[in-house]
């Protein structure tokens, strides 16, 4: 790798043979996106993008909204099923 000095600090830069650029520390190449991503976490198939330094906060917000929607769906589905079984029970009591 190449060594550069930034504000008196020695930094080792690695060369990416796919992008043909020198990568900053903690940068990795994503084979799915074919890009170098700083602070690369993972490639998410659900959002179709890499999770890294630039979009980590938006990915966390996506997960929070996804969990809230899941809770909302479970609660209102349970209420609907309960109402359905209650109405079926009332219909059976009327026929007796």
Short mmCIF file of C-alpha atoms in Angstrom, two decimals:
data_model
loop_
_atom_site.label_atom_id
_atom_site.label_comp_id
_atom_site.label_asym_id
_atom_site.label_seq_id
_atom_site.Cartn_x
_atom_site.Cartn_y
_atom_site.Cartn_z
CA UNK A 1 0.00 0.00 0.00
CA UNK A 2 0.86 3.65 -0.23
CA UNK A 3 1.65 5.68 2.85
CA UNK A 4 0.46 9.29 3.11
CA UNK A 5 0.65 11.82 5.92
CA UNK A 6 -2.48 13.72 6.96
CA UNK A 7 -1.99 16.36 9.68
CA UNK A 8 1.16 14.58 10.82
CA UNK A 9 -0.53 11.17 11.03
CA UNK A 10 0.76 8.35 8.87
CA UNK A 11 -2.08 6.63 6.93
CA UNK A 12 -1.67 3.52 4.81
CA UNK A 13 -3.86 3.52 1.68
CA UNK A 14 -4.61 0.27 -0.17
CA UNK A 15 -5.17 0.17 -3.89
CA UNK A 16 -8.47 -1.25 -5.18
CA UNK A 17 -7.81 -3.19 -8.35
CA UNK A 18 -11.51 -3.12 -9.31
CA UNK A 19 -12.06 0.65 -9.01
CA UNK A 20 -8.45 1.66 -9.73
CA UNK A 21 -8.36 4.08 -6.79
CA UNK A 22 -6.52 4.26 -3.49
CA UNK A 23 -8.95 3.37 -0.70
CA UNK A 24 -9.16 5.19 2.61
CA UNK A 25 -8.83 3.14 5.82
CA UNK A 26 -11.91 1.04 6.67
CA UNK A 27 -13.02 1.08 3.03
CA UNK A 28 -14.01 -2.15 1.34
CA UNK A 29 -15.04 -3.11 -2.16
CA UNK A 30 -18.59 -4.45 -2.58
CA UNK A 31 -18.81 -7.05 -5.32
CA UNK A 32 -22.58 -6.54 -5.65
CA UNK A 33 -22.43 -2.75 -6.26
CA UNK A 34 -18.94 -2.83 -7.76
CA UNK A 35 -17.97 0.23 -5.67
CA UNK A 36 -15.66 0.98 -2.79
CA UNK A 37 -17.70 1.83 0.31
CA UNK A 38 -16.28 3.66 3.32
CA UNK A 39 -17.02 1.88 6.63
CA UNK A 40 -18.64 -0.94 4.66
CA UNK A 41 -21.10 -2.90 6.82
CA UNK A 42 -22.94 -5.16 4.35
CA UNK A 43 -24.83 -5.22 1.07
CA UNK A 44 -28.55 -5.20 1.87
CA UNK A 45 -30.76 -7.01 -0.64
CA UNK A 46 -33.89 -5.34 0.78
CA UNK A 47 -32.81 -1.79 -0.07
CA UNK A 48 -30.62 -2.85 -3.00
CA UNK A 49 -27.62 -0.92 -1.76
CA UNK A 50 -24.63 -1.12 0.51
CA UNK A 51 -24.85 -0.05 4.12
CA UNK A 52 -21.90 2.14 4.97
CA UNK A 53 -20.84 5.53 6.27
CA UNK A 54 -23.14 7.65 4.10
CA UNK A 55 -26.39 5.76 4.64
CA UNK A 56 -26.03 4.02 8.01
CA UNK A 57 -28.49 6.35 9.78
CA UNK A 58 -31.11 5.98 7.06
CA UNK A 59 -30.74 2.18 7.24
CA UNK A 60 -31.37 2.28 11.01
CA UNK A 61 -34.46 4.46 10.40
CA UNK A 62 -35.61 1.94 7.79
CA UNK A 63 -35.30 -0.89 10.34
CA UNK A 64 -37.21 1.12 12.97
CA UNK A 65 -40.04 1.89 10.51
CA UNK A 66 -40.10 -1.75 9.42
CA UNK A 67 -40.46 -2.91 13.03
CA UNK A 68 -43.20 -0.36 13.75
CA UNK A 69 -45.12 -1.48 10.65
CA UNK A 70 -44.74 -5.12 11.72
CA UNK A 71 -46.12 -4.35 15.18
CA UNK A 72 -48.98 -2.35 13.63
CA UNK A 73 -49.81 -5.25 11.28
CA UNK A 74 -49.76 -7.85 14.05
CA UNK A 75 -51.96 -5.77 16.38
CA UNK A 76 -54.62 -4.92 13.81
CA UNK A 77 -54.60 -8.41 12.30
CA UNK A 78 -55.17 -9.84 15.78
CA UNK A 79 -58.05 -7.42 16.37
CA UNK A 80 -59.62 -8.37 13.02
CA UNK A 81 -59.29 -12.10 13.71
CA UNK A 82 -60.78 -11.65 17.18
CA UNK A 83 -63.77 -9.73 15.72
CA UNK A 84 -64.20 -12.42 13.05
CA UNK A 85 -64.29 -15.25 15.59
CA UNK A 86 -66.62 -13.23 17.85
CA UNK A 87 -69.07 -12.68 14.99
CA UNK A 88 -68.90 -16.38 14.06
CA UNK A 89 -69.63 -17.29 17.68
CA UNK A 90 -72.61 -14.91 17.81
CA UNK A 91 -73.98 -16.37 14.55
CA UNK A 92 -73.74 -19.91 15.93
CA UNK A 93 -75.53 -18.88 19.17
CA UNK A 94 -78.45 -17.41 17.18
CA UNK A 95 -78.98 -20.64 15.26
CA UNK A 96 -79.29 -22.79 18.39
#
